[in-house]
PDB file of C-alpha atoms in Angstrom:
ATOM      1  CA  PHE J   1     -23.010  -1.927 -23.895  1.00 95.00           C
ATOM      2  CA  TYR J   2     -21.401  -5.235 -24.820  1.00 96.00           C
ATOM      3  CA  ALA J   3     -18.081  -6.642 -23.576  1.00 94.00           C
ATOM      4  CA  LEU J   4     -16.320  -9.739 -24.852  1.00 95.00           C
ATOM      5  CA  THR J   5     -13.173 -11.052 -23.119  1.00 94.00           C
ATOM      6  CA  LEU J   6     -10.868 -13.176 -25.261  1.00 93.00           C
ATOM      7  CA  SER J   7      -7.539 -14.908 -24.745  1.00 89.00           C
ATOM      8  CA  GLY J   8      -5.232 -16.934 -26.932  1.00 86.00           C
ATOM      9  CA  ALA J   9      -4.243 -20.545 -26.272  1.00 79.00           C
ATOM     10  CA  GLN J  10      -2.155 -22.766 -28.582  1.00 82.00           C
ATOM     11  CA  GLY J  11      -2.984 -20.679 -31.624  1.00 86.00           C
ATOM     12  CA  ARG J  12      -6.688 -20.593 -30.917  1.00 92.00           C
ATOM     13  CA  MET J  13      -8.945 -17.837 -29.614  1.00 93.00           C
ATOM     14  CA  VAL J  14     -10.810 -18.627 -26.398  1.00 93.00           C
ATOM     15  CA  VAL J  15     -13.947 -16.804 -25.228  1.00 94.00           C
ATOM     16  CA  ARG J  16     -13.475 -16.117 -21.516  1.00 94.00           C
ATOM     17  CA  ASP J  17     -16.447 -13.887 -20.721  1.00 95.00           C
ATOM     18  CA  TRP J  18     -19.460 -12.136 -22.221  1.00 96.00           C
ATOM     19  CA  PHE J  19     -21.326  -9.265 -20.655  1.00 94.00           C
ATOM     20  CA  GLU J  20     -24.084  -6.887 -21.728  1.00 95.00           C
ATOM     21  CA  THR J  21     -25.735  -4.016 -19.892  1.00 95.00           C
ATOM     22  CA  SER J  22     -26.902  -0.447 -20.425  1.00 96.00           C
ATOM     23  CA  LEU J  23     -24.329   2.184 -21.328  1.00 96.00           C
ATOM     24  CA  ALA J  24     -25.186   4.176 -18.194  1.00 96.00           C
ATOM     25  CA  SER J  25     -24.561   1.139 -15.991  1.00 96.00           C
ATOM     26  CA  ALA J  26     -21.205   0.472 -17.657  1.00 94.00           C
ATOM     27  CA  GLN J  27     -20.189   4.114 -17.208  1.00 96.00           C
ATOM     28  CA  ASN J  28     -21.064   3.988 -13.510  1.00 96.00           C
ATOM     29  CA  SER J  29     -19.084   0.778 -13.046  1.00 96.00           C
ATOM     30  CA  LEU J  30     -16.002   2.139 -14.799  1.00 95.00           C
ATOM     31  CA  GLU J  31     -16.190   5.400 -12.859  1.00 96.00           C
ATOM     32  CA  ALA J  32     -16.243   3.388  -9.620  1.00 96.00           C
ATOM     33  CA  TYR J  33     -13.344   1.278 -10.915  1.00 97.00           C
ATOM     34  CA  PHE J  34     -11.107   4.317 -11.361  1.00 96.00           C
ATOM     35  CA  ASP J  35     -12.207   5.856  -8.059  1.00 96.00           C
ATOM     36  CA  ASP J  36     -11.466   2.646  -6.161  1.00 97.00           C
ATOM     37  CA  LEU J  37      -7.955   2.427  -7.658  1.00 97.00           C
ATOM     38  CA  ARG J  38      -7.019   6.038  -6.919  1.00 96.00           C
ATOM     39  CA  ILE J  39      -4.047   6.221  -4.553  1.00 95.00           C
ATOM     40  CA  VAL J  40      -1.026   8.438  -3.880  1.00 95.00           C
ATOM     41  CA  ARG J  41       1.917   7.566  -6.128  1.00 95.00           C
ATOM     42  CA  ASN J  42       5.503   7.056  -4.928  1.00 95.00           C
ATOM     43  CA  THR J  43       6.825   6.546  -8.461  1.00 94.00           C
ATOM     44  CA  PRO J  44       8.795   9.548  -9.788  1.00 93.00           C
ATOM     45  CA  GLU J  45       7.418  11.403 -12.802  1.00 90.00           C
ATOM     46  CA  PRO J  46       8.901  10.087 -16.103  1.00 87.00           C
ATOM     47  CA  LYS J  47      10.942  12.621 -18.059  1.00 86.00           C
ATOM     48  CA  ASP J  48       9.033  12.156 -21.307  1.00 85.00           C
ATOM     49  CA  ARG J  49       5.405  12.048 -20.113  1.00 86.00           C
ATOM     50  CA  PRO J  50       3.224  12.796 -17.082  1.00 86.00           C
ATOM     51  CA  LEU J  51       2.610  10.028 -14.584  1.00 88.00           C
ATOM     52  CA  SER J  52      -0.879   8.584 -14.885  1.00 86.00           C
ATOM     53  CA  PRO J  53      -2.897   9.067 -11.680  1.00 84.00           C
ATOM     54  CA  ILE J  54      -4.297   5.548 -12.093  1.00 90.00           C
ATOM     55  CA  PRO J  55      -2.036   2.608 -13.080  1.00 90.00           C
ATOM     56  CA  ALA J  56      -2.970   1.154 -16.469  1.00 92.00           C
ATOM     57  CA  LEU J  57      -4.520  -2.309 -16.717  1.00 93.00           C
ATOM     58  CA  ASP J  58      -1.299  -3.926 -17.930  1.00 93.00           C
ATOM     59  CA  ALA J  59       0.611  -2.385 -15.001  1.00 94.00           C
ATOM     60  CA  LEU J  60      -2.019  -3.596 -12.537  1.00 96.00           C
ATOM     61  CA  LEU J  61      -1.930  -7.175 -13.793  1.00 96.00           C
ATOM     62  CA  GLY J  62       1.849  -7.111 -14.217  1.00 96.00           C
ATOM     63  CA  SER J  63       2.262  -6.102 -10.570  1.00 97.00           C
ATOM     64  CA  LEU J  64       0.859  -9.509  -9.600  1.00 97.00           C
ATOM     65  CA  ALA J  65       3.661 -11.439 -11.347  1.00 96.00           C
ATOM     66  CA  PRO J  66       7.448 -11.656 -10.903  1.00 94.00           C
ATOM     67  CA  PHE J  67       9.266  -8.915 -12.850  1.00 90.00           C
ATOM     68  CA  GLY J  68       5.912  -7.621 -14.118  1.00 92.00           C
ATOM     69  CA  ASN J  69       5.464 -10.544 -16.531  1.00 91.00           C
ATOM     70  CA  GLN J  70       1.731 -10.585 -17.278  1.00 88.00           C
ATOM     71  CA  GLY J  71       2.076 -14.026 -18.827  1.00 86.00           C
ATOM     72  CA  ASP J  72       2.524 -15.439 -15.313  1.00 92.00           C
ATOM     73  CA  VAL J  73      -0.870 -14.153 -14.175  1.00 94.00           C
ATOM     74  CA  PRO J  74      -3.529 -16.904 -14.524  1.00 93.00           C
ATOM     75  CA  VAL J  75      -5.940 -16.118 -17.342  1.00 93.00           C
ATOM     76  CA  SER J  76      -8.858 -16.937 -15.061  1.00 93.00           C
ATOM     77  CA  LEU J  77      -7.708 -14.294 -12.564  1.00 96.00           C
ATOM     78  CA  ALA J  78      -7.202 -11.623 -15.237  1.00 95.00           C
ATOM     79  CA  THR J  79     -10.646 -12.440 -16.662  1.00 95.00           C
ATOM     80  CA  ALA J  80     -12.291 -12.192 -13.242  1.00 96.00           C
ATOM     81  CA  PHE J  81     -10.593  -8.848 -12.601  1.00 96.00           C
ATOM     82  CA  VAL J  82     -11.790  -7.315 -15.876  1.00 95.00           C
ATOM     83  CA  SER J  83     -15.254  -8.744 -15.274  1.00 95.00           C
ATOM     84  CA  ALA J  84     -15.432  -7.115 -11.820  1.00 96.00           C
ATOM     85  CA  ALA J  85     -14.328  -3.793 -13.312  1.00 95.00           C
ATOM     86  CA  ILE J  86     -17.152  -3.593 -15.850  1.00 94.00           C
ATOM     87  CA  ARG J  87     -19.785  -5.233 -13.636  1.00 94.00           C
ATOM     88  CA  GLY J  88     -18.989  -3.262 -10.488  1.00 93.00           C
ATOM     89  CA  SER J  89     -18.726  -6.492  -8.480  1.00 94.00           C
ATOM     90  CA  PRO J  90     -16.079  -7.340  -5.817  1.00 94.00           C
ATOM     91  CA  PHE J  91     -12.585  -8.034  -7.085  1.00 96.00           C
ATOM     92  CA  PRO J  92     -11.331 -11.608  -6.529  1.00 95.00           C
ATOM     93  CA  ILE J  93      -9.700 -12.186  -3.131  1.00 95.00           C
ATOM     94  CA  ALA J  94      -6.890 -13.886  -5.079  1.00 96.00           C
ATOM     95  CA  VAL J  95      -5.872 -10.391  -6.282  1.00 97.00           C
ATOM     96  CA  LEU J  96      -5.240  -9.374  -2.671  1.00 97.00           C
ATOM     97  CA  GLN J  97      -3.374 -12.590  -1.906  1.00 97.00           C
ATOM     98  CA  ARG J  98      -1.083 -12.311  -4.935  1.00 97.00           C
ATOM     99  CA  ALA J  99      -0.501  -8.602  -4.298  1.00 98.00           C
ATOM    100  CA  LEU J 100       0.632  -9.376  -0.742  1.00 98.00           C
ATOM    101  CA  GLU J 101       2.887 -12.156  -1.982  1.00 97.00           C
ATOM    102  CA  ARG J 102       4.585  -9.915  -4.557  1.00 97.00           C
ATOM    103  CA  ALA J 103       4.813  -6.983  -2.116  1.00 97.00           C
ATOM    104  CA  ARG J 104       6.877  -9.119   0.260  1.00 96.00           C
ATOM    105  CA  ALA J 105       9.008 -10.606  -2.487  1.00 95.00           C
ATOM    106  CA  GLU J 106       9.892  -7.276  -4.136  1.00 95.00           C
ATOM    107  CA  ILE J 107       9.906  -4.864  -1.194  1.00 93.00           C
ATOM    108  CA  GLY J 108      13.649  -4.101  -1.317  1.00 86.00           C
ATOM    109  CA  GLN J 109      13.797  -3.256  -5.024  1.00 88.00           C
ATOM    110  CA  ASP J 110      13.730   0.422  -5.986  1.00 88.00           C
ATOM    111  CA  SER J 111      14.050   0.815  -9.752  1.00 92.00           C
ATOM    112  CA  TRP J 112      11.428   2.928 -11.532  1.00 92.00           C
ATOM    113  CA  ALA J 113       9.646  -0.228 -12.727  1.00 93.00           C
ATOM    114  CA  ASP J 114       9.700  -1.679  -9.194  1.00 95.00           C
ATOM    115  CA  LEU J 115       8.201   1.501  -7.744  1.00 95.00           C
ATOM    116  CA  ASN J 116       5.526   1.556 -10.440  1.00 95.00           C
ATOM    117  CA  ARG J 117       4.574  -2.029  -9.579  1.00 96.00           C
ATOM    118  CA  ARG J 118       4.433  -1.082  -5.897  1.00 96.00           C
ATOM    119  CA  ASP J 119       2.004   1.717  -6.681  1.00 97.00           C
ATOM    120  CA  ALA J 120      -0.107  -0.656  -8.755  1.00 97.00           C
ATOM    121  CA  ARG J 121      -0.191  -3.270  -5.991  1.00 98.00           C
ATOM    122  CA  ALA J 122      -1.186  -0.661  -3.400  1.00 98.00           C
ATOM    123  CA  ALA J 123      -3.990   0.501  -5.719  1.00 98.00           C
ATOM    124  CA  LEU J 124      -5.206  -3.082  -6.158  1.00 98.00           C
ATOM    125  CA  ILE J 125      -5.133  -3.788  -2.428  1.00 98.00           C
ATOM    126  CA  LYS J 126      -7.118  -0.621  -1.726  1.00 98.00           C
ATOM    127  CA  ALA J 127      -9.670  -1.479  -4.426  1.00 97.00           C
ATOM    128  CA  VAL J 128     -10.162  -5.070  -3.233  1.00 97.00           C
ATOM    129  CA  LEU J 129     -10.637  -4.025   0.403  1.00 96.00           C
ATOM    130  CA  LEU J 130     -12.848  -1.088  -0.497  1.00 95.00           C
ATOM    131  CA  ARG J 131     -15.246  -3.161  -2.598  1.00 94.00           C
ATOM    132  CA  ARG J 132     -15.418  -6.050  -0.145  1.00 92.00           C
ATOM    133  CA  ARG J 133     -16.296  -3.598   2.612  1.00 91.00           C
ATOM    134  CA  ARG J 134     -18.820  -1.695   0.482  1.00 89.00           C
ATOM    135  CA  ILE J 135     -20.655  -4.641  -1.027  1.00 85.00           C
ATOM    136  CA  ASP J 136     -20.595  -7.096   1.892  1.00 81.00           C
ATOM    137  CA  PRO J 137     -21.261  -5.488   5.326  1.00 73.00           C
ATOM    138  CA  SER J 138     -19.797  -8.541   7.063  1.00 74.00           C
ATOM    139  CA  PHE J 139     -16.357  -7.318   5.939  1.00 70.00           C
ATOM    140  CA  ALA J 140     -16.699  -4.040   7.842  1.00 71.00           C
ATOM    141  CA  ARG J 141     -13.935  -5.153  10.234  1.00 82.00           C
ATOM    142  CA  TYR J 142     -11.625  -2.434   8.965  1.00 89.00           C
ATOM    143  CA  PRO J 143     -12.075   1.278   8.142  1.00 91.00           C
ATOM    144  CA  GLU J 144     -12.686   2.413   4.587  1.00 93.00           C
ATOM    145  CA  PRO J 145      -9.330   2.680   2.784  1.00 95.00           C
ATOM    146  CA  THR J 146      -8.530   6.176   1.536  1.00 95.00           C
ATOM    147  CA  GLU J 147      -6.415   7.585  -1.290  1.00 95.00           C
ATOM    148  CA  ALA J 148      -3.800   9.182   0.977  1.00 94.00           C
ATOM    149  CA  MET J 149      -2.511   8.612   4.497  1.00 95.00           C
ATOM    150  CA  ASP J 150      -5.372   8.559   7.002  1.00 95.00           C
ATOM    151  CA  PRO J 151      -4.263   9.687  10.499  1.00 93.00           C
ATOM    152  CA  ASN J 152      -7.625   8.587  11.924  1.00 92.00           C
ATOM    153  CA  ASN J 153      -7.339   4.968  10.751  1.00 95.00           C
ATOM    154  CA  GLN J 154      -6.858   2.863  13.890  1.00 94.00           C
ATOM    155  CA  ASN J 155      -6.705  -0.538  12.185  1.00 95.00           C
ATOM    156  CA  PRO J 156      -3.742  -2.452  13.718  1.00 96.00           C
ATOM    157  CA  GLY J 157      -2.388  -3.493  10.331  1.00 97.00           C
ATOM    158  CA  TYR J 158      -2.572   0.050   8.978  1.00 98.00           C
ATOM    159  CA  LEU J 159      -0.873   1.538  12.047  1.00 97.00           C
ATOM    160  CA  LEU J 160       1.914  -1.037  11.891  1.00 97.00           C
ATOM    161  CA  GLY J 161       2.502  -0.306   8.207  1.00 98.00           C
ATOM    162  CA  ARG J 162       2.830   3.388   9.045  1.00 98.00           C
ATOM    163  CA  LEU J 163       5.184   2.521  11.898  1.00 97.00           C
ATOM    164  CA  MET J 164       7.370   0.477   9.543  1.00 97.00           C
ATOM    165  CA  ALA J 165       7.683   3.434   7.145  1.00 97.00           C
ATOM    166  CA  ASN J 166       8.715   5.745   9.995  1.00 97.00           C
ATOM    167  CA  LEU J 167      11.298   3.259  11.265  1.00 96.00           C
ATOM    168  CA  GLU J 168      12.720   2.943   7.757  1.00 96.00           C
ATOM    169  CA  ARG J 169      13.015   6.727   7.406  1.00 95.00           C
ATOM    170  CA  LEU J 170      14.677   7.041  10.826  1.00 95.00           C
ATOM    171  CA  GLN J 171      17.248   4.406   9.889  1.00 94.00           C
ATOM    172  CA  GLN J 172      17.973   6.301   6.662  1.00 92.00           C
ATOM    173  CA  ALA J 173      18.502   9.512   8.651  1.00 91.00           C
ATOM    174  CA  ALA J 174      20.944   7.746  10.977  1.00 91.00           C
ATOM    175  CA  LEU J 175      22.812   5.436   8.610  1.00 89.00           C
ATOM    176  CA  GLY J 176      22.188   6.702   5.066  1.00 86.00           C
ATOM    177  CA  SER J 177      21.581   3.754   2.741  1.00 82.00           C
ATOM    178  CA  PRO J 178      22.547   0.513   4.539  1.00 83.00           C
ATOM    179  CA  ASN J 179      23.072  -2.679   2.557  1.00 82.00           C
ATOM    180  CA  ALA J 180      19.999  -4.207   4.186  1.00 85.00           C
ATOM    181  CA  SER J 181      17.379  -1.865   5.660  1.00 91.00           C
ATOM    182  CA  VAL J 182      14.784  -2.701   8.290  1.00 94.00           C
ATOM    183  CA  VAL J 183      12.305  -3.103   5.447  1.00 95.00           C
ATOM    184  CA  ASP J 184      14.571  -5.511   3.541  1.00 94.00           C
ATOM    185  CA  ARG J 185      15.002  -7.670   6.628  1.00 94.00           C
ATOM    186  CA  TYR J 186      11.695  -7.490   8.449  1.00 96.00           C
ATOM    187  CA  PHE J 187       8.856  -6.349   6.160  1.00 97.00           C
ATOM    188  CA  SER J 188       7.690  -9.853   5.259  1.00 96.00           C
ATOM    189  CA  THR J 189       7.463 -11.112   8.854  1.00 96.00           C
ATOM    190  CA  ALA J 190       6.245  -7.800  10.276  1.00 97.00           C
ATOM    191  CA  SER J 191       3.293  -7.685   7.881  1.00 97.00           C
ATOM    192  CA  ALA J 192       2.021 -11.096   9.023  1.00 96.00           C
ATOM    193  CA  ARG J 193       3.373 -11.786  12.558  1.00 96.00           C
ATOM    194  CA  PRO J 194       4.307  -8.386  13.947  1.00 95.00           C
ATOM    195  CA  ARG J 195       4.670  -8.814  17.715  1.00 91.00           C
ATOM    196  CA  GLY J 196       8.246 -10.074  18.023  1.00 87.00           C
ATOM    197  CA  VAL J 197       9.481  -8.000  15.087  1.00 93.00           C
ATOM    198  CA  PHE J 198       8.345  -4.580  16.294  1.00 94.00           C
ATOM    199  CA  VAL J 199       9.600  -5.081  19.844  1.00 89.00           C
ATOM    200  CA  ARG J 200      13.077  -5.554  18.350  1.00 91.00           C
ATOM    201  CA  LEU J 201      12.726  -2.724  15.828  1.00 94.00           C
ATOM    202  CA  LEU J 202      11.679  -0.197  18.470  1.00 92.00           C
ATOM    203  CA  LYS J 203      14.773  -1.029  20.511  1.00 91.00           C
ATOM    204  CA  ASN J 204      16.949  -0.450  17.442  1.00 91.00           C
ATOM    205  CA  ALA J 205      15.082   2.791  16.732  1.00 92.00           C
ATOM    206  CA  ARG J 206      16.317   4.291  19.996  1.00 90.00           C
ATOM    207  CA  HIS J 207      19.881   3.767  18.804  1.00 90.00           C
ATOM    208  CA  HIS J 208      19.115   5.223  15.362  1.00 92.00           C
ATOM    209  CA  ALA J 209      17.418   8.254  16.919  1.00 91.00           C
ATOM    210  CA  ARG J 210      20.434   9.003  19.165  1.00 91.00           C
ATOM    211  CA  LYS J 211      22.869   8.617  16.281  1.00 90.00           C
ATOM    212  CA  ALA J 212      20.878  10.887  13.969  1.00 89.00           C
ATOM    213  CA  GLN J 213      20.357  13.530  16.660  1.00 86.00           C
ATOM    214  CA  GLU J 214      24.126  13.689  17.199  1.00 85.00           C
ATOM    215  CA  ASP J 215      24.727  14.340  13.493  1.00 81.00           C
ATOM    216  CA  ASP J 216      26.590  17.532  12.613  1.00 80.00           C
ATOM    217  CA  ASN J 217      23.828  18.367  10.151  1.00 86.00           C
ATOM    218  CA  VAL J 218      21.186  20.239  12.153  1.00 87.00           C
ATOM    219  CA  SER J 219      18.383  19.282   9.739  1.00 89.00           C
ATOM    220  CA  VAL J 220      19.141  15.565  10.233  1.00 91.00           C
ATOM    221  CA  GLY J 221      18.833  15.931  13.984  1.00 90.00           C
ATOM    222  CA  ARG J 222      15.586  17.860  13.622  1.00 91.00           C
ATOM    223  CA  LEU J 223      14.195  15.155  11.311  1.00 92.00           C
ATOM    224  CA  ALA J 224      15.211  12.422  13.777  1.00 92.00           C
ATOM    225  CA  ARG J 225      13.435  14.118  16.676  1.00 93.00           C
ATOM    226  CA  TRP J 226      10.287  14.544  14.584  1.00 93.00           C
ATOM    227  CA  LEU J 227      10.356  10.898  13.472  1.00 95.00           C
ATOM    228  CA  ASP J 228      10.970   9.765  17.045  1.00 93.00           C
ATOM    229  CA  ARG J 229       7.779  11.548  18.109  1.00 94.00           C
ATOM    230  CA  GLN J 230       5.864  10.025  15.186  1.00 94.00           C
ATOM    231  CA  ILE J 231       7.057   6.543  16.149  1.00 95.00           C
ATOM    232  CA  ASP J 232       6.128   7.008  19.813  1.00 93.00           C
ATOM    233  CA  ASP J 233       2.690   8.320  18.868  1.00 94.00           C
ATOM    234  CA  ILE J 234       1.885   5.207  16.823  1.00 95.00           C
ATOM    235  CA  ALA J 235       3.493   2.694  19.187  1.00 93.00           C
ATOM    236  CA  ASP J 236       1.577   4.129  22.167  1.00 91.00           C
ATOM    237  CA  ARG J 237      -1.707   3.173  20.479  1.00 91.00           C
ATOM    238  CA  PHE J 238      -0.968  -0.505  21.192  1.00 91.00           C
ATOM    239  CA  ASP J 239      -1.973  -1.167  24.794  1.00 76.00           C
ATOM    240  CA  PRO J 240       0.735  -3.197  26.595  1.00 64.00           C
ATOM    241  CA  ARG J 241      -1.962  -4.538  28.934  1.00 57.00           C
ATOM    242  CA  ASN J 242      -3.287  -6.461  25.927  1.00 55.00           C
ATOM    243  CA  ASN J 243       0.162  -7.845  25.047  1.00 61.00           C
ATOM    244  CA  GLY J 244       0.972  -4.796  22.938  1.00 85.00           C
ATOM    245  CA  PHE J 245       1.391  -5.593  19.269  1.00 92.00           C
ATOM    246  CA  PRO J 246      -0.842  -8.309  17.763  1.00 93.00           C
ATOM    247  CA  ALA J 247       0.698 -11.737  17.339  1.00 93.00           C
ATOM    248  CA  ALA J 248      -0.729 -12.155  13.818  1.00 95.00           C
ATOM    249  CA  LEU J 249      -2.637 -10.157  11.209  1.00 96.00           C
ATOM    250  CA  SER J 250      -5.539 -11.388   9.089  1.00 94.00           C
ATOM    251  CA  VAL J 251      -5.308 -11.216   5.300  1.00 95.00           C
ATOM    252  CA  GLU J 252      -7.329  -8.001   5.301  1.00 95.00           C
ATOM    253  CA  GLU J 253      -5.074  -6.493   7.995  1.00 96.00           C
ATOM    254  CA  GLN J 254      -2.012  -7.500   5.989  1.00 97.00           C
ATOM    255  CA  GLY J 255      -3.476  -5.536   3.094  1.00 97.00           C
ATOM    256  CA  MET J 256      -3.978  -2.570   5.419  1.00 98.00           C
ATOM    257  CA  PHE J 257      -0.335  -2.940   6.503  1.00 98.00           C
ATOM    258  CA  VAL J 258       0.855  -2.512   2.911  1.00 98.00           C
ATOM    259  CA  LEU J 259      -1.443   0.502   2.466  1.00 98.00           C
ATOM    260  CA  GLY J 260      -0.243   2.092   5.706  1.00 98.00           C
ATOM    261  CA  TYR J 261       3.387   1.643   4.699  1.00 98.00           C
ATOM    262  CA  HIS J 262       2.787   2.941   1.168  1.00 98.00           C
ATOM    263  CA  GLN J 263       0.823   6.015   2.217  1.00 97.00           C
ATOM    264  CA  GLN J 264       3.051   6.913   5.169  1.00 97.00           C
ATOM    265  CA  ARG J 265       6.096   6.644   2.927  1.00 96.00           C
ATOM    266  CA  HIS J 266       4.503   9.169   0.591  1.00 95.00           C
ATOM    267  CA  TRP J 267       3.549  11.403   3.544  1.00 95.00           C
ATOM    268  CA  LEU J 268       7.107  11.434   4.917  1.00 94.00           C
ATOM    269  CA  TRP J 269       8.546  12.876   1.713  1.00 89.00           C
ATOM    270  CA  LEU J 270       6.024  15.704   1.462  1.00 90.00           C
ATOM    271  CA  SER J 271       7.137  19.173   2.443  1.00 85.00           C
ATOM    272  CA  LYS J 272       5.907  20.609   5.746  1.00 80.00           C
ATOM    273  CA  GLU J 273       3.533  22.886   3.847  1.00 83.00           C
ATOM    274  CA  GLU J 274       2.124  19.970   1.828  1.00 85.00           C
ATOM    275  CA  ARG J 275       1.537  17.915   4.989  1.00 83.00           C
ATOM    276  CA  GLU J 276      -0.232  20.831   6.667  1.00 77.00           C
ATOM    277  CA  ALA J 277      -2.430  21.399   3.623  1.00 78.00           C
ATOM    278  CA  ALA J 278      -3.328  17.698   3.473  1.00 75.00           C
ATOM    279  CA  THR J 279      -4.206  17.715   7.190  1.00 72.00           C
ATOM    280  CA  VAL J 280      -6.531  20.692   6.696  1.00 66.00           C
ATOM    281  CA  GLU J 281      -8.188  18.941   3.745  1.00 70.00           C
ATOM    282  CA  GLN J 282      -8.728  15.714   5.723  1.00 66.00           C
ATOM    283  CA  THR J 283     -10.144  17.640   8.687  1.00 61.00           C
ATOM    284  CA  ALA J 284     -12.576  19.477   6.408  1.00 56.00           C
ATOM    285  CA  ALA J 285     -13.695  16.191   4.835  1.00 58.00           C
TER     286      ALA J 285
END
């Protein structure tokens, strides 16, 4: 198996990488590549075609640039990413850093293209963390990232991402679609320096819970009570004797924050039956 990576520069072709291996080795590497990128999708199904379970390469690279413009992704980074895919080596840490940067910059945007880029970024973050943990044991400071929401993941960043998704859903139940949601205002700071942010958000959540529970629509009140229990369950995992929420999150924990938010958001919009089925499947695994 031979792989040549080329790019164009000022009308000339540039050789960026050359790789050769056995066909079996290449197949194993590409199988691992797709497995590592597999993640639940929050993007709605297109009307004219099924939604791919794995974001395509152009979508993955485009998610690392403003407005999905692949031309703004450094050629060296794109080359290193493709090289890691066919070699089975760790993905560049710069992929994680750029994914976090774009996640914060584009978090409040909800067009189909924005949601597709969010899915792609979540897939990249999962893949980077998964490979770093698998290949280098010194990075075993966080649990193995999974495809769907993992209720057993106790990583602080992951739990806080889940908490953020629940707070967002509770605000929606109470207020509908506000001009600026808790995610619009606080996601960026909460994903890096969470302590002060979540103390404030939990106070606001009490108000949102009361407002939603007083709604004339019985289903809204039922949803608010369920979300209130979900929020308390996660918040209680942070021991106040140790100053409660962490003051800052590492880069890896920030990646887990984005994954927790992404996967919990998907979980919240499942039907009760789908959530129960997923819980049974996770327990069996």
